[in-house]
PDB file of C-alpha atoms and ligand atoms in Angstrom:
ATOM      1  CA  UNK A  18      93.451 106.890  87.421  1.00 59.00           C
ATOM      2  CA  UNK A  19      96.135 108.235  89.613  1.00 89.00           C
ATOM      3  CA  UNK A  20      96.192 110.766  92.371  1.00 95.00           C
ATOM      4  CA  UNK A  21      92.799 111.487  93.937  1.00 96.00           C
ATOM      5  CA  UNK A  22      91.423 112.969  97.133  1.00 96.00           C
ATOM      6  CA  UNK A  23      90.614 110.959 100.230  1.00 97.00           C
ATOM      7  CA  UNK A  24      87.068 112.315 100.056  1.00 97.00           C
ATOM      8  CA  UNK A  25      86.588 110.805  96.609  1.00 96.00           C
ATOM      9  CA  UNK A  26      87.809 107.387  97.793  1.00 98.00           C
ATOM     10  CA  UNK A  27      85.792 107.186 101.005  1.00 98.00           C
ATOM     11  CA  UNK A  28      82.641 108.503  99.339  1.00 97.00           C
ATOM     12  CA  UNK A  29      82.784 105.713  96.752  1.00 97.00           C
ATOM     13  CA  UNK A  30      83.565 103.142  99.470  1.00 98.00           C
ATOM     14  CA  UNK A  31      80.578 104.283 101.561  1.00 97.00           C
ATOM     15  CA  UNK A  32      78.274 104.188  98.585  1.00 96.00           C
ATOM     16  CA  UNK A  33      79.373 100.703  97.493  1.00 97.00           C
ATOM     17  CA  UNK A  34      79.855  99.233 101.000  1.00 97.00           C
ATOM     18  CA  UNK A  35      83.524  98.400 101.112  1.00 98.00           C
ATOM     19  CA  UNK A  36      86.508  99.974 102.876  1.00 98.00           C
ATOM     20  CA  UNK A  37      89.656 101.456 101.362  1.00 98.00           C
ATOM     21  CA  UNK A  38      92.830 100.267 103.055  1.00 98.00           C
ATOM     22  CA  UNK A  39      95.212 102.935 104.257  1.00 98.00           C
ATOM     23  CA  UNK A  40      98.684 101.422 104.441  1.00 97.00           C
ATOM     24  CA  UNK A  41     101.720 103.055 106.021  1.00 97.00           C
ATOM     25  CA  UNK A  42     104.665 103.818 103.788  1.00 97.00           C
ATOM     26  CA  UNK A  43     107.893 103.654 105.782  1.00 96.00           C
ATOM     27  CA  UNK A  44     110.376 103.164 102.941  1.00 95.00           C
ATOM     28  CA  UNK A  45     110.697 102.342  99.252  1.00 94.00           C
ATOM     29  CA  UNK A  46     109.895  98.636  99.767  1.00 94.00           C
ATOM     30  CA  UNK A  47     106.580  99.354 101.461  1.00 97.00           C
ATOM     31  CA  UNK A  48     105.651 101.932  98.812  1.00 97.00           C
ATOM     32  CA  UNK A  49     106.256  99.491  95.959  1.00 97.00           C
ATOM     33  CA  UNK A  50     104.641  96.523  97.705  1.00 98.00           C
ATOM     34  CA  UNK A  51     101.441  98.452  98.524  1.00 98.00           C
ATOM     35  CA  UNK A  52     101.086  99.847  95.002  1.00 98.00           C
ATOM     36  CA  UNK A  53     101.742  96.504  93.336  1.00 98.00           C
ATOM     37  CA  UNK A  54      99.103  94.858  95.531  1.00 98.00           C
ATOM     38  CA  UNK A  55      96.627  97.618  94.629  1.00 98.00           C
ATOM     39  CA  UNK A  56      97.291  97.367  90.897  1.00 98.00           C
ATOM     40  CA  UNK A  57      97.225  93.564  90.778  1.00 98.00           C
ATOM     41  CA  UNK A  58      93.919  93.553  92.645  1.00 98.00           C
ATOM     42  CA  UNK A  59      92.393  96.578  90.880  1.00 98.00           C
ATOM     43  CA  UNK A  60      91.891  98.142  94.294  1.00 98.00           C
ATOM     44  CA  UNK A  61      91.791 101.822  95.240  1.00 98.00           C
ATOM     45  CA  UNK A  62      94.369 102.542  97.943  1.00 98.00           C
ATOM     46  CA  UNK A  63      95.587 105.141 100.407  1.00 98.00           C
ATOM     47  CA  UNK A  64      99.332 105.602 100.876  1.00 98.00           C
ATOM     48  CA  UNK A  65      99.840 107.116 104.271  1.00 97.00           C
ATOM     49  CA  UNK A  66     102.871 108.526 106.001  1.00 97.00           C
ATOM     50  CA  UNK A  67     102.607 108.876 109.772  1.00 96.00           C
ATOM     51  CA  UNK A  68     104.170 111.824 111.541  1.00 96.00           C
ATOM     52  CA  UNK A  69     105.610 109.224 113.943  1.00 95.00           C
ATOM     53  CA  UNK A  70     107.600 107.843 110.980  1.00 95.00           C
ATOM     54  CA  UNK A  71     109.131 111.145 109.867  1.00 95.00           C
ATOM     55  CA  UNK A  72     112.427 109.822 111.235  1.00 93.00           C
ATOM     56  CA  UNK A  73     112.384 107.124 108.512  1.00 93.00           C
ATOM     57  CA  UNK A  74     110.826 109.200 105.760  1.00 92.00           C
ATOM     58  CA  UNK A  75     112.041 112.691 105.045  1.00 92.00           C
ATOM     59  CA  UNK A  76     108.962 114.309 103.468  1.00 93.00           C
ATOM     60  CA  UNK A  77     110.945 116.799 101.383  1.00 94.00           C
ATOM     61  CA  UNK A  78     112.933 114.002  99.744  1.00 94.00           C
ATOM     62  CA  UNK A  79     110.321 111.280  99.661  1.00 96.00           C
ATOM     63  CA  UNK A  80     107.077 113.082  98.750  1.00 97.00           C
ATOM     64  CA  UNK A  81     108.003 113.581  95.070  1.00 97.00           C
ATOM     65  CA  UNK A  82     108.662 109.828  94.803  1.00 97.00           C
ATOM     66  CA  UNK A  83     105.350 108.891  96.457  1.00 97.00           C
ATOM     67  CA  UNK A  84     103.380 111.405  94.393  1.00 97.00           C
ATOM     68  CA  UNK A  85     105.013 110.352  91.138  1.00 97.00           C
ATOM     69  CA  UNK A  86     104.270 106.678  91.899  1.00 97.00           C
ATOM     70  CA  UNK A  87     100.652 107.552  92.761  1.00 97.00           C
ATOM     71  CA  UNK A  88     100.204 109.552  89.554  1.00 97.00           C
ATOM     72  CA  UNK A  89     101.529 106.677  87.469  1.00 97.00           C
ATOM     73  CA  UNK A  90      99.405 104.020  89.205  1.00 97.00           C
ATOM     74  CA  UNK A  91      96.640 102.253  87.305  1.00 97.00           C
ATOM     75  CA  UNK A  92      94.297 102.583  90.285  1.00 98.00           C
ATOM     76  CA  UNK A  93      93.057 105.627  92.235  1.00 98.00           C
ATOM     77  CA  UNK A  94      95.506 106.552  95.002  1.00 98.00           C
ATOM     78  CA  UNK A  95      95.301 109.126  97.791  1.00 98.00           C
ATOM     79  CA  UNK A  96      98.470 110.326  99.529  1.00 98.00           C
ATOM     80  CA  UNK A  97      97.689 110.927 103.170  1.00 98.00           C
ATOM     81  CA  UNK A  98      99.325 112.208 106.353  1.00 98.00           C
ATOM     82  CA  UNK A  99      98.538 109.743 109.159  1.00 97.00           C
ATOM     83  CA  UNK A 100      98.201 111.030 112.738  1.00 96.00           C
ATOM     84  CA  UNK A 101      99.387 114.575 112.141  1.00 97.00           C
ATOM     85  CA  UNK A 102      99.639 116.045 115.621  1.00 94.00           C
ATOM     86  CA  UNK A 103     101.916 119.027 115.268  1.00 94.00           C
ATOM     87  CA  UNK A 104     101.060 122.083 113.195  1.00 95.00           C
ATOM     88  CA  UNK A 105     104.434 121.990 111.335  1.00 95.00           C
ATOM     89  CA  UNK A 106     103.820 118.354 110.274  1.00 96.00           C
ATOM     90  CA  UNK A 107     100.399 119.231 108.858  1.00 97.00           C
ATOM     91  CA  UNK A 108     101.734 122.249 106.975  1.00 96.00           C
ATOM     92  CA  UNK A 109     104.640 120.184 105.651  1.00 96.00           C
ATOM     93  CA  UNK A 110     102.237 117.567 104.239  1.00 97.00           C
ATOM     94  CA  UNK A 111     100.119 120.281 102.599  1.00 97.00           C
ATOM     95  CA  UNK A 112     103.204 121.940 101.135  1.00 97.00           C
ATOM     96  CA  UNK A 113     104.490 118.636  99.788  1.00 97.00           C
ATOM     97  CA  UNK A 114     101.356 117.877  97.791  1.00 96.00           C
ATOM     98  CA  UNK A 115      99.527 115.346  99.975  1.00 98.00           C
ATOM     99  CA  UNK A 116      95.869 114.958  98.968  1.00 97.00           C
ATOM    100  CA  UNK A 117      94.661 114.494 102.546  1.00 98.00           C
ATOM    101  CA  UNK A 118      95.765 114.951 106.118  1.00 98.00           C
ATOM    102  CA  UNK A 119      94.664 113.496 109.405  1.00 98.00           C
ATOM    103  CA  UNK A 120      94.711 115.874 112.315  1.00 97.00           C
ATOM    104  CA  UNK A 121      94.730 113.837 115.509  1.00 96.00           C
ATOM    105  CA  UNK A 122      93.500 115.945 118.404  1.00 95.00           C
ATOM    106  CA  UNK A 123      91.962 112.921 120.117  1.00 94.00           C
ATOM    107  CA  UNK A 124      93.809 113.411 123.386  1.00 94.00           C
ATOM    108  CA  UNK A 125      92.726 117.059 123.634  1.00 96.00           C
ATOM    109  CA  UNK A 126      89.611 118.245 125.478  1.00 95.00           C
ATOM    110  CA  UNK A 127      86.615 118.350 123.099  1.00 96.00           C
ATOM    111  CA  UNK A 128      86.512 122.135 122.661  1.00 97.00           C
ATOM    112  CA  UNK A 129      90.194 122.286 121.816  1.00 97.00           C
ATOM    113  CA  UNK A 130      89.958 119.333 119.434  1.00 97.00           C
ATOM    114  CA  UNK A 131      87.096 121.127 117.622  1.00 98.00           C
ATOM    115  CA  UNK A 132      88.920 124.462 117.490  1.00 98.00           C
ATOM    116  CA  UNK A 133      92.179 123.016 116.170  1.00 97.00           C
ATOM    117  CA  UNK A 134      90.520 120.638 113.702  1.00 98.00           C
ATOM    118  CA  UNK A 135      88.501 123.578 112.359  1.00 97.00           C
ATOM    119  CA  UNK A 136      91.665 125.567 111.773  1.00 96.00           C
ATOM    120  CA  UNK A 137      93.244 122.690 109.816  1.00 97.00           C
ATOM    121  CA  UNK A 138      90.087 122.012 107.792  1.00 98.00           C
ATOM    122  CA  UNK A 139      89.775 125.648 106.778  1.00 97.00           C
ATOM    123  CA  UNK A 140      93.344 125.690 105.530  1.00 96.00           C
ATOM    124  CA  UNK A 141      93.250 122.280 103.817  1.00 98.00           C
ATOM    125  CA  UNK A 142      89.899 122.756 102.097  1.00 98.00           C
ATOM    126  CA  UNK A 143      91.139 126.038 100.618  1.00 97.00           C
ATOM    127  CA  UNK A 144      93.562 123.970  98.537  1.00 97.00           C
ATOM    128  CA  UNK A 145      91.226 120.981  97.952  1.00 96.00           C
ATOM    129  CA  UNK A 146      92.904 118.707 100.467  1.00 98.00           C
ATOM    130  CA  UNK A 147      90.631 116.384 102.467  1.00 98.00           C
ATOM    131  CA  UNK A 148      90.758 116.145 106.263  1.00 98.00           C
ATOM    132  CA  UNK A 149      90.288 113.239 108.652  1.00 98.00           C
ATOM    133  CA  UNK A 150      90.058 113.876 112.398  1.00 98.00           C
ATOM    134  CA  UNK A 151      89.691 111.638 115.435  1.00 97.00           C
ATOM    135  CA  UNK A 152      87.094 111.862 118.176  1.00 96.00           C
ATOM    136  CA  UNK A 153      87.252 109.583 121.163  1.00 93.00           C
ATOM    137  CA  UNK A 154      90.672 107.984 121.472  1.00 90.00           C
ATOM    138  CA  UNK A 155      92.050 104.781 119.943  1.00 90.00           C
ATOM    139  CA  UNK A 156      94.724 103.762 122.442  1.00 86.00           C
ATOM    140  CA  UNK A 157      98.281 102.729 121.584  1.00 79.00           C
ATOM    141  CA  UNK A 158     100.652 104.845 119.533  1.00 66.00           C
ATOM    142  CA  UNK A 159     100.944 104.662 115.748  1.00 58.00           C
ATOM    143  CA  UNK A 160     103.744 102.243 114.952  1.00 56.00           C
ATOM    144  CA  UNK A 161     103.780 101.023 118.545  1.00 60.00           C
ATOM    145  CA  UNK A 162     103.274  97.277 118.485  1.00 58.00           C
ATOM    146  CA  UNK A 163     103.153  96.575 122.212  1.00 66.00           C
ATOM    147  CA  UNK A 164      99.956  94.723 123.184  1.00 71.00           C
ATOM    148  CA  UNK A 165      97.049  96.747 124.563  1.00 79.00           C
ATOM    149  CA  UNK A 166      93.310  96.715 125.257  1.00 81.00           C
ATOM    150  CA  UNK A 167      90.568  99.210 124.396  1.00 84.00           C
ATOM    151  CA  UNK A 168      89.270 101.611 127.052  1.00 85.00           C
ATOM    152  CA  UNK A 169      85.458 102.047 126.801  1.00 87.00           C
ATOM    153  CA  UNK A 170      85.659 105.371 128.668  1.00 85.00           C
ATOM    154  CA  UNK A 171      87.493 106.751 125.603  1.00 91.00           C
ATOM    155  CA  UNK A 172      84.977 105.476 123.023  1.00 93.00           C
ATOM    156  CA  UNK A 173      83.460 108.038 120.648  1.00 95.00           C
ATOM    157  CA  UNK A 174      80.214 109.588 121.841  1.00 96.00           C
ATOM    158  CA  UNK A 175      77.660 109.666 118.963  1.00 97.00           C
ATOM    159  CA  UNK A 176      76.123 113.031 119.966  1.00 97.00           C
ATOM    160  CA  UNK A 177      79.574 114.595 120.223  1.00 97.00           C
ATOM    161  CA  UNK A 178      80.422 113.156 116.798  1.00 97.00           C
ATOM    162  CA  UNK A 179      77.403 114.898 115.310  1.00 98.00           C
ATOM    163  CA  UNK A 180      78.469 118.242 116.745  1.00 98.00           C
ATOM    164  CA  UNK A 181      82.143 117.674 115.879  1.00 98.00           C
ATOM    165  CA  UNK A 182      81.472 117.015 112.183  1.00 98.00           C
ATOM    166  CA  UNK A 183      78.960 119.868 111.858  1.00 98.00           C
ATOM    167  CA  UNK A 184      81.408 122.366 113.328  1.00 98.00           C
ATOM    168  CA  UNK A 185      84.694 121.194 111.863  1.00 98.00           C
ATOM    169  CA  UNK A 186      83.448 120.126 108.388  1.00 98.00           C
ATOM    170  CA  UNK A 187      85.859 117.156 108.283  1.00 98.00           C
ATOM    171  CA  UNK A 188      85.564 114.725 105.367  1.00 98.00           C
ATOM    172  CA  UNK A 189      86.094 111.566 107.414  1.00 98.00           C
ATOM    173  CA  UNK A 190      86.071 110.747 111.115  1.00 98.00           C
ATOM    174  CA  UNK A 191      88.227 108.206 112.963  1.00 97.00           C
ATOM    175  CA  UNK A 192      86.265 106.650 115.795  1.00 97.00           C
ATOM    176  CA  UNK A 193      87.084 104.663 118.920  1.00 95.00           C
ATOM    177  CA  UNK A 194      84.721 101.690 119.129  1.00 95.00           C
ATOM    178  CA  UNK A 195      86.892  98.904 120.544  1.00 90.00           C
ATOM    179  CA  UNK A 196      90.060  98.593 118.458  1.00 90.00           C
ATOM    180  CA  UNK A 197      93.597  99.537 119.556  1.00 89.00           C
ATOM    181  CA  UNK A 198      96.785 100.500 117.732  1.00 90.00           C
ATOM    182  CA  UNK A 199      99.362  97.698 117.633  1.00 85.00           C
ATOM    183  CA  UNK A 200      98.633  94.195 118.850  1.00 83.00           C
ATOM    184  CA  UNK A 201      95.397  93.559 120.750  1.00 82.00           C
ATOM    185  CA  UNK A 202      95.932  91.823 124.095  1.00 83.00           C
ATOM    186  CA  UNK A 203      93.160  89.226 124.113  1.00 81.00           C
ATOM    187  CA  UNK A 204      90.189  89.375 121.758  1.00 84.00           C
ATOM    188  CA  UNK A 205      88.866  92.775 120.685  1.00 86.00           C
ATOM    189  CA  UNK A 206      85.130  93.372 120.716  1.00 89.00           C
ATOM    190  CA  UNK A 207      83.724  96.161 118.555  1.00 93.00           C
ATOM    191  CA  UNK A 208      80.788  98.214 119.836  1.00 95.00           C
ATOM    192  CA  UNK A 209      78.726  97.908 116.641  1.00 96.00           C
ATOM    193  CA  UNK A 210      75.513  99.597 117.949  1.00 96.00           C
ATOM    194  CA  UNK A 211      77.620 102.634 118.902  1.00 97.00           C
ATOM    195  CA  UNK A 212      79.271 102.638 115.469  1.00 97.00           C
ATOM    196  CA  UNK A 213      75.880 102.544 113.711  1.00 97.00           C
ATOM    197  CA  UNK A 214      74.652 105.441 115.827  1.00 97.00           C
ATOM    198  CA  UNK A 215      77.756 107.514 115.062  1.00 98.00           C
ATOM    199  CA  UNK A 216      77.278 106.818 111.349  1.00 97.00           C
ATOM    200  CA  UNK A 217      73.645 107.981 111.481  1.00 97.00           C
ATOM    201  CA  UNK A 218      74.404 111.146 113.444  1.00 98.00           C
ATOM    202  CA  UNK A 219      77.780 112.188 112.013  1.00 97.00           C
ATOM    203  CA  UNK A 220      76.869 111.682 108.358  1.00 95.00           C
ATOM    204  CA  UNK A 221      80.459 111.271 107.081  1.00 97.00           C
ATOM    205  CA  UNK A 222      82.460 108.145 106.161  1.00 98.00           C
ATOM    206  CA  UNK A 223      84.083 106.674 109.278  1.00 98.00           C
ATOM    207  CA  UNK A 224      87.622 105.392 109.794  1.00 98.00           C
ATOM    208  CA  UNK A 225      88.823 102.399 111.787  1.00 97.00           C
ATOM    209  CA  UNK A 226      92.317 102.569 113.264  1.00 95.00           C
ATOM    210  CA  UNK A 227      94.018  99.566 114.807  1.00 89.00           C
ATOM    211  CA  UNK A 228      92.476  96.572 113.069  1.00 82.00           C
ATOM    212  CA  UNK A 229      94.982  93.957 114.302  1.00 79.00           C
ATOM    213  CA  UNK A 230      93.256  91.022 115.972  1.00 82.00           C
ATOM    214  CA  UNK A 231      89.850  91.709 114.433  1.00 92.00           C
ATOM    215  CA  UNK A 232      88.195  88.792 112.635  1.00 93.00           C
ATOM    216  CA  UNK A 233      86.997  88.939 109.030  1.00 94.00           C
ATOM    217  CA  UNK A 234      83.460  89.092 110.398  1.00 95.00           C
ATOM    218  CA  UNK A 235      84.353  92.060 112.660  1.00 95.00           C
ATOM    219  CA  UNK A 236      85.654  93.948 109.620  1.00 96.00           C
ATOM    220  CA  UNK A 237      82.515  93.043 107.679  1.00 96.00           C
ATOM    221  CA  UNK A 238      80.263  94.297 110.485  1.00 96.00           C
ATOM    222  CA  UNK A 239      82.280  97.501 110.771  1.00 97.00           C
ATOM    223  CA  UNK A 240      82.002  98.163 107.023  1.00 98.00           C
ATOM    224  CA  UNK A 241      78.265  97.448 107.019  1.00 97.00           C
ATOM    225  CA  UNK A 242      77.822 100.010 109.796  1.00 97.00           C
ATOM    226  CA  UNK A 243      79.790 102.943 108.438  1.00 96.00           C
ATOM    227  CA  UNK A 244      83.528 102.229 108.229  1.00 98.00           C
ATOM    228  CA  UNK A 245      84.894 103.275 104.804  1.00 98.00           C
ATOM    229  CA  UNK A 246      88.638 103.504 105.539  1.00 98.00           C
ATOM    230  CA  UNK A 247      90.734 101.071 107.543  1.00 97.00           C
ATOM    231  CA  UNK A 248      94.297 101.777 108.643  1.00 96.00           C
ATOM    232  CA  UNK A 249      96.812  98.949 108.491  1.00 94.00           C
ATOM    233  CA  UNK A 250     100.347  98.965 109.766  1.00 94.00           C
ATOM    234  CA  UNK A 251     101.072  96.288 112.378  1.00 92.00           C
ATOM    235  CA  UNK A 252     100.087  93.340 110.149  1.00 93.00           C
ATOM    236  CA  UNK A 253     102.331  94.609 107.348  1.00 95.00           C
ATOM    237  CA  UNK A 254     105.232  95.215 109.676  1.00 95.00           C
ATOM    238  CA  UNK A 255     104.852  91.774 111.237  1.00 95.00           C
ATOM    239  CA  UNK A 256     104.736  90.077 107.817  1.00 96.00           C
ATOM    240  CA  UNK A 257     108.002  91.808 106.898  1.00 97.00           C
ATOM    241  CA  UNK A 258     109.632  90.852 110.195  1.00 97.00           C
ATOM    242  CA  UNK A 259     108.540  87.211 109.878  1.00 97.00           C
ATOM    243  CA  UNK A 260     110.298  87.016 106.502  1.00 97.00           C
ATOM    244  CA  UNK A 261     113.388  88.760 107.850  1.00 97.00           C
ATOM    245  CA  UNK A 262     113.638  86.146 110.643  1.00 97.00           C
ATOM    246  CA  UNK A 263     114.025  83.412 108.006  1.00 96.00           C
ATOM    247  CA  UNK A 264     117.272  84.893 106.698  1.00 94.00           C
ATOM    248  CA  UNK A 265     119.449  82.149 108.232  1.00 93.00           C
ATOM    249  CA  UNK A 266     117.559  79.459 106.315  1.00 95.00           C
ATOM    250  CA  UNK A 267     118.377  81.084 102.957  1.00 94.00           C
ATOM    251  CA  UNK A 268     121.498  80.443 100.832  1.00 93.00           C
ATOM    252  CA  UNK A 269     124.470  82.523 101.939  1.00 92.00           C
ATOM    253  CA  UNK A 270     124.966  83.624  98.346  1.00 94.00           C
ATOM    254  CA  UNK A 271     121.639  85.491  98.359  1.00 95.00           C
ATOM    255  CA  UNK A 272     122.293  89.209  97.861  1.00 95.00           C
ATOM    256  CA  UNK A 273     120.724  92.085  99.772  1.00 95.00           C
ATOM    257  CA  UNK A 274     118.323  93.384  97.067  1.00 94.00           C
ATOM    258  CA  UNK A 275     117.244  89.806  96.275  1.00 95.00           C
ATOM    259  CA  UNK A 276     116.499  89.244  99.940  1.00 96.00           C
ATOM    260  CA  UNK A 277     114.615  92.529 100.163  1.00 95.00           C
ATOM    261  CA  UNK A 278     112.445  91.498  97.245  1.00 95.00           C
ATOM    262  CA  UNK A 279     111.359  88.503  99.345  1.00 96.00           C
ATOM    263  CA  UNK A 280     110.430  90.886 102.159  1.00 97.00           C
ATOM    264  CA  UNK A 281     108.620  93.025  99.617  1.00 96.00           C
ATOM    265  CA  UNK A 282     106.584  89.963  98.492  1.00 97.00           C
ATOM    266  CA  UNK A 283     105.630  89.226 102.112  1.00 98.00           C
ATOM    267  CA  UNK A 284     104.371  92.791 102.576  1.00 98.00           C
ATOM    268  CA  UNK A 285     102.459  92.589  99.297  1.00 98.00           C
ATOM    269  CA  UNK A 286     100.783  89.391 100.427  1.00 98.00           C
ATOM    270  CA  UNK A 287      99.712  90.965 103.740  1.00 97.00           C
ATOM    271  CA  UNK A 288      98.306  94.012 101.916  1.00 97.00           C
ATOM    272  CA  UNK A 289      96.451  91.831  99.394  1.00 98.00           C
ATOM    273  CA  UNK A 290      94.851  89.831 102.192  1.00 97.00           C
ATOM    274  CA  UNK A 291      93.503  93.023 103.753  1.00 97.00           C
ATOM    275  CA  UNK A 292      92.161  94.279 100.421  1.00 98.00           C
ATOM    276  CA  UNK A 293      90.270  91.017 100.011  1.00 98.00           C
ATOM    277  CA  UNK A 294      88.767  91.276 103.506  1.00 97.00           C
ATOM    278  CA  UNK A 295      87.871  94.962 103.040  1.00 98.00           C
ATOM    279  CA  UNK A 296      86.081  94.211  99.758  1.00 98.00           C
ATOM    280  CA  UNK A 297      88.093  96.765  97.777  1.00 98.00           C
ATOM    281  CA  UNK A 298      89.379  94.216  95.228  1.00 98.00           C
ATOM    282  CA  UNK A 299      88.065  95.016  91.747  1.00 97.00           C
ATOM    283  CA  UNK A 300      86.561  98.349  92.848  1.00 97.00           C
ATOM    284  CA  UNK A 301      89.025 100.337  90.734  1.00 95.00           C
ATOM    285  CA  UNK A 302      87.702  98.829  87.525  1.00 81.00           C
TER     286      UNK A 302
HETATM  287 ZN1  LIG B 407      95.879 105.274 113.902  1.00 81.99          ZN
END
């Protein structure tokens, strides 16, 4: 099975109406927990490293470990750069063997976002690496778990999405339709008619960032109307933290690696839950 491109994963997900989860790797525990969940559930998976997490993960040291684990996996795995914003980060991911990169120019004016995305796509496609870009802006920073709300003035415009994809040739497009990064303050409401229109006009698999707070039905609606990749970080991080907070209730004789394997199980459980909701369970068979 092993290492595959993002394009391959999202194309299959679009065709069979499910979404592939893209889970952030921040250390060895997250890497192992995500892959175990994928293998036990026969689910394709995307291992993503965010540029915002480069302080925790040194790409030069860690990429060989991630790639080796992906190659050995019994399910198809893509290794992806999440929210690449700087040119050096994107080049570093390409040089270290990632099979896809996200260039996030969502805060740039449209023309500049198109021009820079085009530059990245040209370079990445030359070495068979897939590209995801973002149009419109999903608020809240990656890895930032402070509560926020969506800003409709930043939602993706369907006509602009059509032009953006035609000019940049991206393989997948992250859209802003009502979700936020981190915790949603209140109840999020997805703009499903807008999503359906973007899907029809853009013609590429779409990506949902910031799924925390969405109901199972919201995810289902999003998948039915074009979402083929869903990013998950906050839920995983919170599951780990909830387990860590129980440390005082555990026997004092419990060692550090034994404790970390409990944290690892909590992360695995959170990832499995998402795979079930996204409908990716069994799709690697
Ligand atoms: Zn994101």
